[in-house]
Coordinates of C-alpha atoms in Angstrom, one line a residue:
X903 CA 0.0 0.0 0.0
X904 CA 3.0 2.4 0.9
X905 CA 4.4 1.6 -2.3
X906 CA 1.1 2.5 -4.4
X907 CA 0.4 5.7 -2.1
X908 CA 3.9 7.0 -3.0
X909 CA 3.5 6.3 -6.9
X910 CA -0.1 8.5 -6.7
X911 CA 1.5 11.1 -4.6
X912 CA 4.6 11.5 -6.8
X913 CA 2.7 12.9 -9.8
X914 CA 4.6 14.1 -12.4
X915 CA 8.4 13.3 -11.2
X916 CA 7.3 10.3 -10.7
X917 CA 4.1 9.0 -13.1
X918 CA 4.8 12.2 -15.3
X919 CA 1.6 12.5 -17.0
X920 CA -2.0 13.3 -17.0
X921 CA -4.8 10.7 -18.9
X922 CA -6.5 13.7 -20.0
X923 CA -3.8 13.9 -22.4
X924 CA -4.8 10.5 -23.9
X925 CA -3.2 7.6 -24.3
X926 CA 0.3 6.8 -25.6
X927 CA 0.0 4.9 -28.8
X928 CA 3.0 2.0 -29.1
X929 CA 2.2 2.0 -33.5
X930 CA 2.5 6.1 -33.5
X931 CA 6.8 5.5 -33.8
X932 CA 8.7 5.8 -36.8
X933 CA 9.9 2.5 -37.8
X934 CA 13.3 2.1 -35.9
X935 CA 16.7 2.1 -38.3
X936 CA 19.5 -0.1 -36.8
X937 CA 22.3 -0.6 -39.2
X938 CA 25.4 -1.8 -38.3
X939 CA 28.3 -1.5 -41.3
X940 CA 31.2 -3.6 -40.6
X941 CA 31.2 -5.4 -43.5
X942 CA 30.4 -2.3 -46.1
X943 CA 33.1 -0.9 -47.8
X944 CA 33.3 2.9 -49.8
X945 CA 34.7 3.2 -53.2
X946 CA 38.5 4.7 -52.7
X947 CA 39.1 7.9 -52.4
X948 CA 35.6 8.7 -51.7
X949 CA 34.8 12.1 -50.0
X950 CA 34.1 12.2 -46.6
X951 CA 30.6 13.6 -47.0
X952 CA 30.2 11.2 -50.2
X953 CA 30.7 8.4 -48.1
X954 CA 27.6 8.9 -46.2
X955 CA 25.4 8.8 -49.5
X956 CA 27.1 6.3 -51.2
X957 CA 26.3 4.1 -47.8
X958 CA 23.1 5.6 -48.0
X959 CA 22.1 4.2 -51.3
X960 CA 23.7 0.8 -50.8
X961 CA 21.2 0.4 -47.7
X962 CA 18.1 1.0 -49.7
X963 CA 16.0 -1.8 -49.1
X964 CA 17.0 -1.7 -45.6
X965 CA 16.4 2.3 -45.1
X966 CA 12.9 1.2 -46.9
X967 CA 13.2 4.8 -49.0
X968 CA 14.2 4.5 -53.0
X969 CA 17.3 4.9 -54.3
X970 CA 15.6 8.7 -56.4
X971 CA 14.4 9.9 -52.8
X972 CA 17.0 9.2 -50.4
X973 CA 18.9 12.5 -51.7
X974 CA 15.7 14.6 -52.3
X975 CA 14.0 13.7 -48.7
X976 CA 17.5 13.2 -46.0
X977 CA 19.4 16.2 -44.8
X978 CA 22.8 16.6 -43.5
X979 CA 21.7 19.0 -40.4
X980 CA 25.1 18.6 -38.6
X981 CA 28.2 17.4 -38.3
X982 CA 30.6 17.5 -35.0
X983 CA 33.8 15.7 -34.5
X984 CA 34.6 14.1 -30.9
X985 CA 38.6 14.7 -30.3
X986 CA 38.8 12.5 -27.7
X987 CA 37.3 9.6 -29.6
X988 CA 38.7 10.8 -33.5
X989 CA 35.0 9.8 -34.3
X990 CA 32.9 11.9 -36.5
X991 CA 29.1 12.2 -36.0
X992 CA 26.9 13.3 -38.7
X993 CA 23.2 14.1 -37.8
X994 CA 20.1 13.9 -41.2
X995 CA 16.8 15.0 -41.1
X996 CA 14.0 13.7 -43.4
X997 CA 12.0 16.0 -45.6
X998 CA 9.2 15.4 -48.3
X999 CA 8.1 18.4 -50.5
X1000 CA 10.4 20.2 -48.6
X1001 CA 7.7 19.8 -45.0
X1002 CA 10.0 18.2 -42.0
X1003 CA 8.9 14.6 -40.9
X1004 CA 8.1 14.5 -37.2
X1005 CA 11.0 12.9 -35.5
X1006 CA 12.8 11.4 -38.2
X1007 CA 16.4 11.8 -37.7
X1008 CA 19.5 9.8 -38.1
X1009 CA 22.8 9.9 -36.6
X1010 CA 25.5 7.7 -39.2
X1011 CA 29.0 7.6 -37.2
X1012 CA 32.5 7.4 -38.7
X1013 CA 35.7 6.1 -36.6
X1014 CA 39.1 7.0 -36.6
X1015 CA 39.7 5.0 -39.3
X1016 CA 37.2 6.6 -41.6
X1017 CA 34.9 3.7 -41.7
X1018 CA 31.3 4.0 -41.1
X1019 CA 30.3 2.3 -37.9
X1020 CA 26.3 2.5 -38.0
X1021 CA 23.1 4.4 -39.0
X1022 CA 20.5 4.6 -36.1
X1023 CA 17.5 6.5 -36.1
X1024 CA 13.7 6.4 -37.9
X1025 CA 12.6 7.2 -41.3
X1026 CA 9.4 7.7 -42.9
X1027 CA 8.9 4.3 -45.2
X1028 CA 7.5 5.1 -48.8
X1029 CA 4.6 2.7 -48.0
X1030 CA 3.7 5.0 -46.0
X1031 CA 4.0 8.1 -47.9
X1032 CA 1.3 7.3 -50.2
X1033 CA -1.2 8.3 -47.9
X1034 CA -0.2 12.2 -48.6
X1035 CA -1.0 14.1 -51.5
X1036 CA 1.0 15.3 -53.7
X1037 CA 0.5 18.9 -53.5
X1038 CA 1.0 19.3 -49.5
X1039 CA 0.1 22.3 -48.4
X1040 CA -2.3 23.3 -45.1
X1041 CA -6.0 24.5 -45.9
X1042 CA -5.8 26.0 -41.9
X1043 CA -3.5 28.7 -40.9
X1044 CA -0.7 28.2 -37.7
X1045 CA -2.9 30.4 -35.5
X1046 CA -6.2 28.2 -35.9
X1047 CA -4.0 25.2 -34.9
X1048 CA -3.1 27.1 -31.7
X1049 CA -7.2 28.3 -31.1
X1050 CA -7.7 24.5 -31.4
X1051 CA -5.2 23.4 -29.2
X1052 CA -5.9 26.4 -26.8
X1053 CA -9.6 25.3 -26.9
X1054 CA -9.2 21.6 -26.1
X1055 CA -6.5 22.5 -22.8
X1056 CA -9.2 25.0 -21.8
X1057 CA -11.9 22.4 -21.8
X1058 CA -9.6 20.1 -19.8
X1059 CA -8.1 22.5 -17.3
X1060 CA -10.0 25.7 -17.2
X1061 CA -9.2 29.2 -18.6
X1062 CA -5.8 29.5 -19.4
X1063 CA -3.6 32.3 -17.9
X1064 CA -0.6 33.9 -19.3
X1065 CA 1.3 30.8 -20.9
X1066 CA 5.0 29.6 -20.0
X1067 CA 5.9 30.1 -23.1
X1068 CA 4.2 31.4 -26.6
X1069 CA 2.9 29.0 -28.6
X1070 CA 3.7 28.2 -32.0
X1071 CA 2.7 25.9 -34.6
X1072 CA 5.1 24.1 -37.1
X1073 CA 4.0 22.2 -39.9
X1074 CA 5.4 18.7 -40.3
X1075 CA 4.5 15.2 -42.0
X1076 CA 3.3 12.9 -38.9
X1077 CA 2.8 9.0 -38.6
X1078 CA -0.1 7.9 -36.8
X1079 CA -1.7 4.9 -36.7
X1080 CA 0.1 3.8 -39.9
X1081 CA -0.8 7.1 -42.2
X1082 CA 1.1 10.1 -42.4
X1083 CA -0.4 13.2 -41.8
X1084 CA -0.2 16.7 -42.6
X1085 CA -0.1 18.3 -39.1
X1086 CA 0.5 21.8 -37.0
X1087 CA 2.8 20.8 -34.0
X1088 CA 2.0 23.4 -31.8
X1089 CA 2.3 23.0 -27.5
X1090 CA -0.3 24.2 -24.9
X1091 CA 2.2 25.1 -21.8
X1092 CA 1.3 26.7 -18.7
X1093 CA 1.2 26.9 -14.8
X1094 CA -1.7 28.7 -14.4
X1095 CA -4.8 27.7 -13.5
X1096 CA -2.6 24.4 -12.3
X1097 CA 0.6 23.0 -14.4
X1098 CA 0.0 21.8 -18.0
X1099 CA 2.2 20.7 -20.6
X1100 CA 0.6 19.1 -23.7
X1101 CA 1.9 18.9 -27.2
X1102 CA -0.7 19.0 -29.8
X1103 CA -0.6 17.2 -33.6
X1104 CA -3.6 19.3 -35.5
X1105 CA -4.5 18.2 -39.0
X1106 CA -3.6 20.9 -41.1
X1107 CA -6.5 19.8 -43.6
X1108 CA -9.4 20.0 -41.1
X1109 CA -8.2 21.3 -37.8
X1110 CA -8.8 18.3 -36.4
X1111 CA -6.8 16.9 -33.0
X1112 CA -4.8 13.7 -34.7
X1113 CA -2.7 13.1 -31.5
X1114 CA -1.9 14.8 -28.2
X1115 CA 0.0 14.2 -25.1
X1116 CA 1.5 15.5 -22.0
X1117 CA 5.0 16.6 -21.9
X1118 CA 5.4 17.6 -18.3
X1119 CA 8.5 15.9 -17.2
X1120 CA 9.0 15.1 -13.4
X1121 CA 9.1 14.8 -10.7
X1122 CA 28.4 33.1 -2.1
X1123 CA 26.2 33.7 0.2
X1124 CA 25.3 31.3 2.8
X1125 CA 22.3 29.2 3.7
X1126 CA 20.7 26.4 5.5
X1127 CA 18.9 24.2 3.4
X1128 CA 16.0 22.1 4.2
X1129 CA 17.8 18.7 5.7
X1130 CA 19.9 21.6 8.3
X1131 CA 23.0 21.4 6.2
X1132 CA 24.7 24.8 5.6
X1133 CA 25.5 25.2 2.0
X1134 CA 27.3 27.7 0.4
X1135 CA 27.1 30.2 -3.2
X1136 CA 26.9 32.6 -5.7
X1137 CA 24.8 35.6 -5.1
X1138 CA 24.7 39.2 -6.5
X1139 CA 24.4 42.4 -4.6
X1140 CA 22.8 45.1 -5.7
X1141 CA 22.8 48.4 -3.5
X1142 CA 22.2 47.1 -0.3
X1143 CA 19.8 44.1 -1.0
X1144 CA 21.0 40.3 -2.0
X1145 CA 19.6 38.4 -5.1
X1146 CA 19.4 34.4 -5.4
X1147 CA 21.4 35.2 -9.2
X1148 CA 24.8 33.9 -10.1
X1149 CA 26.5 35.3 -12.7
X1150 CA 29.6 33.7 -13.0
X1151 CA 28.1 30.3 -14.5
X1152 CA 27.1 30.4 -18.2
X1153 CA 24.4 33.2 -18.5
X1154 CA 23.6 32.9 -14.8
X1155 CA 21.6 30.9 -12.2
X1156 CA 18.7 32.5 -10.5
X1157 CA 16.4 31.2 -8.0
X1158 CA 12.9 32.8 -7.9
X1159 CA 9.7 32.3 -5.4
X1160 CA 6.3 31.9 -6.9
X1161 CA 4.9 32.6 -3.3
X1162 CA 2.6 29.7 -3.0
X1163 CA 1.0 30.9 -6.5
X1164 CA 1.5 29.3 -9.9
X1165 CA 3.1 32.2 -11.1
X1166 CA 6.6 31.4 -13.1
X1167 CA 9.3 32.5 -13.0
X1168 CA 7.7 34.0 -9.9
X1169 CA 9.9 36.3 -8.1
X1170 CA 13.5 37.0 -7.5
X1171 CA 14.2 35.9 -4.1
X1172 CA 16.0 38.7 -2.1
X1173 CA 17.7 38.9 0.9
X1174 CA 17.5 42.5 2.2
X1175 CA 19.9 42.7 5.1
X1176 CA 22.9 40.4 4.6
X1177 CA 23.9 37.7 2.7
X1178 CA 22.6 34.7 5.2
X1179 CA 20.1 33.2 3.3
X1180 CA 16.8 31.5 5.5
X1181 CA 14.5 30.3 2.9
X1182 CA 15.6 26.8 3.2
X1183 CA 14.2 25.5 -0.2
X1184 CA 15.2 28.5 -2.0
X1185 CA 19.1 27.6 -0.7
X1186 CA 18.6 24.1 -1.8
X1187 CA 17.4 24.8 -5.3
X1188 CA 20.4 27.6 -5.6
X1189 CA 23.3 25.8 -4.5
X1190 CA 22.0 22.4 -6.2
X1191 CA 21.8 24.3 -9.7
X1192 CA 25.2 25.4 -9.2
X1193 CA 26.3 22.3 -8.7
X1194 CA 24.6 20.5 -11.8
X1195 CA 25.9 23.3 -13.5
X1196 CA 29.3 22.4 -12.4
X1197 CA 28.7 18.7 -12.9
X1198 CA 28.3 19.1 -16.6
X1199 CA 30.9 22.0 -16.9
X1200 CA 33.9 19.2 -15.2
X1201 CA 32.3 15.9 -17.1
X1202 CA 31.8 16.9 -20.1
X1203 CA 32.9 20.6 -20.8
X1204 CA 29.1 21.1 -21.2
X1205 CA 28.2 24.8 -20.6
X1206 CA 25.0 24.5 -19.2
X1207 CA 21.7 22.7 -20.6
X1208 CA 22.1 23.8 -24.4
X1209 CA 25.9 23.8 -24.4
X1210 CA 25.6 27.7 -24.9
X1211 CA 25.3 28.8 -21.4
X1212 CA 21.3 29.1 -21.1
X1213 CA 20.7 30.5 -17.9
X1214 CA 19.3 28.3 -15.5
X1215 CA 15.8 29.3 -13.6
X1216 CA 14.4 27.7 -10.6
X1217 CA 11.3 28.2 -8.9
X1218 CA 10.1 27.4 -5.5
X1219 CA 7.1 27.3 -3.5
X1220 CA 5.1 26.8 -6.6
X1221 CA 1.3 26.2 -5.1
X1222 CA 0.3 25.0 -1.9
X1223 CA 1.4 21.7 -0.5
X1224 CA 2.2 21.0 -3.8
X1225 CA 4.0 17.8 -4.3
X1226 CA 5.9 17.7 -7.0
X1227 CA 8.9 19.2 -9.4
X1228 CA 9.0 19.2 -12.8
X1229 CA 10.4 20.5 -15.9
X1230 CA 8.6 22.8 -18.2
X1231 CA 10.7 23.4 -21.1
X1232 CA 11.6 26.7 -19.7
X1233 CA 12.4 26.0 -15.7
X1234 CA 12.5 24.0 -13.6
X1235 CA 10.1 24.6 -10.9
X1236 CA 9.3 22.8 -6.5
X1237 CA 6.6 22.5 -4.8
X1238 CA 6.9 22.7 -0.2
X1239 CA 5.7 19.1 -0.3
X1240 CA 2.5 18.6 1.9
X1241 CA 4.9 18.3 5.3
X1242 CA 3.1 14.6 6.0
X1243 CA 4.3 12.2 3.2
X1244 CA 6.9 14.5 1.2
X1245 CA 9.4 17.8 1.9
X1246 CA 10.5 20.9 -0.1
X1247 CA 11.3 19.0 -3.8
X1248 CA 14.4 21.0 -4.5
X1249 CA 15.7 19.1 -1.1
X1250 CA 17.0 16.3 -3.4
X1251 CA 20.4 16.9 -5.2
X1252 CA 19.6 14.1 -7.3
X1253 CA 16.1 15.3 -7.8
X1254 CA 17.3 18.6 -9.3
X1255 CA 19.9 16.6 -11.3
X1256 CA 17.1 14.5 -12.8
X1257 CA 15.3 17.8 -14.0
X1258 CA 17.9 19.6 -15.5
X1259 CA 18.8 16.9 -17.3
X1260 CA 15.8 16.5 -19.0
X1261 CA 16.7 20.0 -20.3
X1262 CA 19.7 18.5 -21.8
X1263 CA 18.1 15.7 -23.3
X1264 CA 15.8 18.4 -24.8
X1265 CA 19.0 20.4 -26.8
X1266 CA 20.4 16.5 -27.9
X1267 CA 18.7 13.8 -28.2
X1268 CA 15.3 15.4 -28.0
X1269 CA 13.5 12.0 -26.8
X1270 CA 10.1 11.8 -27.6
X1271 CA 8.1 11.6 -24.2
X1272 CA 6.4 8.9 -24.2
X1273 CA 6.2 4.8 -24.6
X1274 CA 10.4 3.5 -25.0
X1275 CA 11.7 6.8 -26.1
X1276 CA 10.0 8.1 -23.2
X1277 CA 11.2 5.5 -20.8
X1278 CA 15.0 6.3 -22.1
X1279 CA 14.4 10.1 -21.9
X1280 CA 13.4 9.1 -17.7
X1281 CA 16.2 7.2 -17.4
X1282 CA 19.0 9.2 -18.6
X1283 CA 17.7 11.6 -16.1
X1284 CA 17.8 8.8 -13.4
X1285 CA 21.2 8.0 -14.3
X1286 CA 23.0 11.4 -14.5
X1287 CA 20.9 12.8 -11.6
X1288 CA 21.8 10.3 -9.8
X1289 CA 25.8 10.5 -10.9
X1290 CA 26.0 13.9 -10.2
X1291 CA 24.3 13.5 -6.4
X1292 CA 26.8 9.9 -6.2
X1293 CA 25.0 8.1 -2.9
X1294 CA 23.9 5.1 -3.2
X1295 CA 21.2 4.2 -6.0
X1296 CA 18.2 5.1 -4.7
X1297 CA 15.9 8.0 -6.4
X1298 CA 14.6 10.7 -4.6
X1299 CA 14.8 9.5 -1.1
X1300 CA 15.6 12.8 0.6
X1301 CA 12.4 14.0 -0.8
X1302 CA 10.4 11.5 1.1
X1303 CA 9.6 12.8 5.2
X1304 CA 10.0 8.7 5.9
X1305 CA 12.8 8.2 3.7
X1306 CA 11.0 5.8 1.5
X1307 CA 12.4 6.6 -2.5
X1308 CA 10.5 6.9 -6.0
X1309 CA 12.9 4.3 -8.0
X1310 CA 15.8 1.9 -6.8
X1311 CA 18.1 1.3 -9.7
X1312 CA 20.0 -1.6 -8.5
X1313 CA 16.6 -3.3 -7.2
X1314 CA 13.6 -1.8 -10.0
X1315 CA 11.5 -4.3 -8.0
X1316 CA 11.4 -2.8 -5.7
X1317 CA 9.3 0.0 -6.4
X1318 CA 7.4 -2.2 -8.7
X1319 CA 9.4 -1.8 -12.0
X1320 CA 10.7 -3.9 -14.9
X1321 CA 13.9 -4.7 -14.2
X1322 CA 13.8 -6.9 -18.2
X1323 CA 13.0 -6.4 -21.0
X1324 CA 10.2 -9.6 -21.1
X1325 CA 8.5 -7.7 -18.3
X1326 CA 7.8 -4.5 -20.5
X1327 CA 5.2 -2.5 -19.5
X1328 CA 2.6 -2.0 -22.9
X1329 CA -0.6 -0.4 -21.5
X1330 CA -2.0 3.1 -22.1
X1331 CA -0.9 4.7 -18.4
X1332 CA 2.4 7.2 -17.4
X1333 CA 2.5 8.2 -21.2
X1334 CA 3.0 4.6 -21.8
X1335 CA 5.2 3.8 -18.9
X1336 CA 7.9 6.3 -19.1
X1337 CA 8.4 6.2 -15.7
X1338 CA 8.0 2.4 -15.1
X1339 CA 9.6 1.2 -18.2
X1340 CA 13.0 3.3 -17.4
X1341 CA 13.9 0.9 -14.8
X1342 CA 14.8 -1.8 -17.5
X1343 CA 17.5 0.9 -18.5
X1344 CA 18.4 1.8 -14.9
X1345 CA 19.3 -1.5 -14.2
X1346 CA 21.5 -1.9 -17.3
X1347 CA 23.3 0.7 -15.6
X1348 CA 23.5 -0.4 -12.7
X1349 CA 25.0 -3.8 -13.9
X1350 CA 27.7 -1.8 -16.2
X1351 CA 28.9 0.4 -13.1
X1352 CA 28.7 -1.8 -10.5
X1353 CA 29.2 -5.1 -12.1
X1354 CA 27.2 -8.6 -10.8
X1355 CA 24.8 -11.2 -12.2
X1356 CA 21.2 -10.9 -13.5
X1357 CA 19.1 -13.3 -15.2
X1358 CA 22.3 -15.6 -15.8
X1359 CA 24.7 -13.3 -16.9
X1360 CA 27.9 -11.9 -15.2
X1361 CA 28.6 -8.2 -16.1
X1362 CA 31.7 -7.1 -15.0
X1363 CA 31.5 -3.3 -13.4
X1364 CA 33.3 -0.3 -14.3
X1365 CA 32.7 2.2 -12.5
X1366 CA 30.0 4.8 -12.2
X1367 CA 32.7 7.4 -13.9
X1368 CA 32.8 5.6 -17.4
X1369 CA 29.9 4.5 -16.9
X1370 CA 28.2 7.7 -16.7
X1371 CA 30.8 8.8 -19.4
X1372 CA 29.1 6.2 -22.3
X1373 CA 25.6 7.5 -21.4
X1374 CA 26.0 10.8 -22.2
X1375 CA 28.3 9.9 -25.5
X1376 CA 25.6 8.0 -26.2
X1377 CA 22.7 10.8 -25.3
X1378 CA 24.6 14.1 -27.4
X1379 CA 25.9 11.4 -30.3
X1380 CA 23.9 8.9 -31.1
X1381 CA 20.6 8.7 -30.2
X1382 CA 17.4 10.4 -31.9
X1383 CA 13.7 11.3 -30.8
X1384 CA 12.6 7.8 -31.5
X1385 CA 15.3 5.6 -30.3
X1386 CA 13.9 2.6 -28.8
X1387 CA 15.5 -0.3 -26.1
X1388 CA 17.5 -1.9 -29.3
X1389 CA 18.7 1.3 -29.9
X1390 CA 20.1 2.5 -27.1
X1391 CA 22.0 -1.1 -26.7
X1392 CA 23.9 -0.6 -30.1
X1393 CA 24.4 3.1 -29.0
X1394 CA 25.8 2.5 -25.8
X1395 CA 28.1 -0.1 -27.1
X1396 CA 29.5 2.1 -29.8
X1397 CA 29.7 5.1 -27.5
X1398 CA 32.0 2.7 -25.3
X1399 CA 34.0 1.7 -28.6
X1400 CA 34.3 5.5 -29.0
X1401 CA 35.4 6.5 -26.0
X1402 CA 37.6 3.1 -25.0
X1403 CA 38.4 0.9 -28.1
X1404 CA 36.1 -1.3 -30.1
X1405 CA 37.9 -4.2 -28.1
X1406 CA 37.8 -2.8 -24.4
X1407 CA 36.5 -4.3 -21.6
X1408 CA 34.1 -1.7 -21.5
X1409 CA 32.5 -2.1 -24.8
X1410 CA 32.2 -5.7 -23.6
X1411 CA 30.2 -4.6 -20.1
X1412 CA 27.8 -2.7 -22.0
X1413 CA 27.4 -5.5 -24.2
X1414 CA 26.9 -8.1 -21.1
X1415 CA 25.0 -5.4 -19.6
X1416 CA 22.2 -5.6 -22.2
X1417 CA 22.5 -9.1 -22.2
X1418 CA 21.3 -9.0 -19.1
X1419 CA 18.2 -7.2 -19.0
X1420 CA 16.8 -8.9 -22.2
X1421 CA 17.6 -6.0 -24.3
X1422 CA 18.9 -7.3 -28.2

């Protein structure tokens, strides 16, 4: 009972989403690309960038595209070279009639030999293109998408205040249920009159809803934060009051109040007499940020979320007895906790690690929130959070008044997870089980850090360090919106290549590691 108490109470750090933003559909996915290339060869003295099309056209039948549309519909979008690796990463995009495909990206990776490695990513087959005209072009403007959208959140939640952020709508070609639409993309995201996040597919044709779902992703001065430890950081005077900013990270750091409202950002929070800092929360959230900041900065010479030194917004006290966290796109944003079953959410270092790190998985890997994408996008967030707070393997225990955490990652049992693959979750709840299916994932992990023996198989441990080191080569290189369980195997294992040899023992963890949570 304890156990299913703590799932309800969690909300959106924990279960993520609301069912009034339907149900996650398993057939909505572009089909998944995995292909590897080690037995593929280029012509000699084939351009670089050549290379990539010539292997592009030799894997027709498997890329399920023809031969006279693979150069008119994919897109070199970027290329980035890793120098500690010598690996080159290209990134393509798939267009038709010149109208982005939802979430069809690809990621095709060269070693230091100059040999392709792998494609991985989704495509648009041309079965399935057949369903779209062949003049595509919207009969409804961007800003009637939005009135529908705005008019659907408003019949689930109420009038809507002033919005997070503005909305847009972008016009893509979207798969759902096996036809591809013309859609407007658009997002309905606020905090007022209660926190929603939904993204909204809206046939361009009709103005019809053809899919929706939420996106709300949960769960030096001197201070005392909420568990009585003194913490200290980076404030800025001006005249003779304090401010909760720090402006020697990236853009800066600032830590606002909503005031028990559902007002973000809220407001500054102040200190007008000295630079002691009482708002217990507010300290946490401040000197946690700082150190997620610095996490990424000393990893992985990341400069904040995007890599360009976005400045990093908190809120805290958001409602009353609210209890949860989550991130909006923008911010991140606590609730006090009701006092009885949970505390202050910014209390949790690894909490706040989980957050912000769904920001960076928003500027890399941009994983689609829901169903297996959505269960890698959680658990990403579970493993660096829980890296960067490096105690244990228990999630969000200091949130918890009795101690009792939201996820175990060595145990996923434990709090009623998968721990393999064979035990997926499949139904229609927590966007389709982003927050249950990550487990599976966790535990992988878990076995490639620590090292021991599931279902059968020995994995021999490496340490959280590398560990944590393949995960997020894997996140900014190699995995797109869609990436599924399969993929994230044969991206981990070439991230390890990358980073240790192709014949290290930590390629061969991950490997084992896979193994052993059913994952092929």
């Amino acid at each position: 009972m304890k156990k299913l108490l703590l799932t309800f109470l969690a909300g959106f750090f924990l279960i993520g989403t609301s069912l009034s933003a339907g149900a996650a559909e398993p057939g909505d996915e572009l089909p998944a690309k995995v292909i590897a290339a080690e037995s593929w060869e280029p012509t000699p003295g084939t351009p670089e960038e050549e290379i990539i099309w010539e292997f592009l056209l030799n894997k027709e039948k498997e890329l399920d595209i023809s031969s006279g549309e693979l150069r008119n519909q994919l897109r070199i979008i970027k290329k980035e070279t890793h120098p500690k690796a010598g690996t080159v990463h290209y990134k393509l995009k798939q267009y038709i009639h010149d109208i982005p495909v939802y979430g069809a990206e690809q990621t095709i990776h060269i070693n230091k030999k100059g040999k392709i490695t792998c494609l991985l990513g989704n495509l648009l087959p041309s079965q399935h293109q057949s369903f779209l005209p062949e003049e595509v072009k919207p009969q409804i403007s961007p800003t009637d998408a939005i009135q529908v959208a705005q008019k659907d959140a408003e019949n689930q939640i109420g009038n809507i205040g002033k919005p997070a952020t503005d909305p847009k709508a972008d016009i893509y070609v979207y798969l759902h249920q096996g036809k591809a639409w013309l859609v407007y993309m658009t997002e309905m995201n606020t905090i007022d009159p209660k926190p929603f996040r939904t993204r909204y597919f809206i046939n361009a044709k009709d103005g019809s809803i053809v899919n929706k779902y939420s996106l709300l992703e949960q769960a030096t001065g001197t201070g005392t934060g909420v568990l009585g430890d003194i913490k200290t950081f980076e404030t800025k005077q001006v005249g003779a009051q304090f401010q909760l900013y720090d402006t020697t990270r990236g853009n800066g750091i600032k830590t606002y109040t909503a005031l028990n409202s559902y007002f973000l950002p809220g407001f500054l929070v102040i200190s007008r007499d000295n630079n002691n800092w009482t708002d217990a929360a507010a300290v946490d959230a401040h000197a946690y940020a700082e150190k997620v900041y610095d996490y990424y900065k000393s990893k992985f010479n990341r400069d904040s979320l995007d890599d360009e030194g976005m400045q990093i917004k908190s809120t805290v006290h958001l409602g009353l007895n609210y209890n949860n966290a989550f991130w909006n796109g923008e911010q991140i944003a606590y609730g006090d906790g009701d006092g009885v079953n949970f505390r202050a959410f910014s209390s949790d270092l690894g909490v706040i690690g989980h957050e912000l790190t769904h920001g960076v998985t928003q500027y890399t890997a941009n994983l689609e929130y829901r169903n297996e994408p959505g269960a890698l996008n959680e658990s990403i967030s579970d493993i660096i959070g829980n890296s960067i707070k490096n105690k244990g393997w228990l999630i969000g225990e200091d949130v918890s008044v009795k101690g009792e955490a939201f996820r175990s990652m060595q145990d996923p049992t434990r709090y009623d997870q998968p721990d393999s693959y064979e035990d997926l979750y499949t139904g229609p709840f927590d966007n389709g089980g982003v927050h249950i299916n990550s487990g599976i994932n966790n535990k992988a992990f878990y076995l490639l850090a620590e090292g021991g023996t599931h279902r059968g198989v020995t994995v021999s441990g490496i340490g959280r360090d590398e560990a944590v080191e393949i995960y997020y080569h894997a996140l900014t290189h190699y995995l797109t919106p869609y990436a599924n369980f399969s993929t994230m195997r044969v991206a981990a294992i070439q991230a390890a290549k990358d980073l240790f040899g192709d014949d290290s023992n930590e390629a061969n963890s991950v490997n084992k590691a896979y193994d052993a949570v059913g994952i092929n």
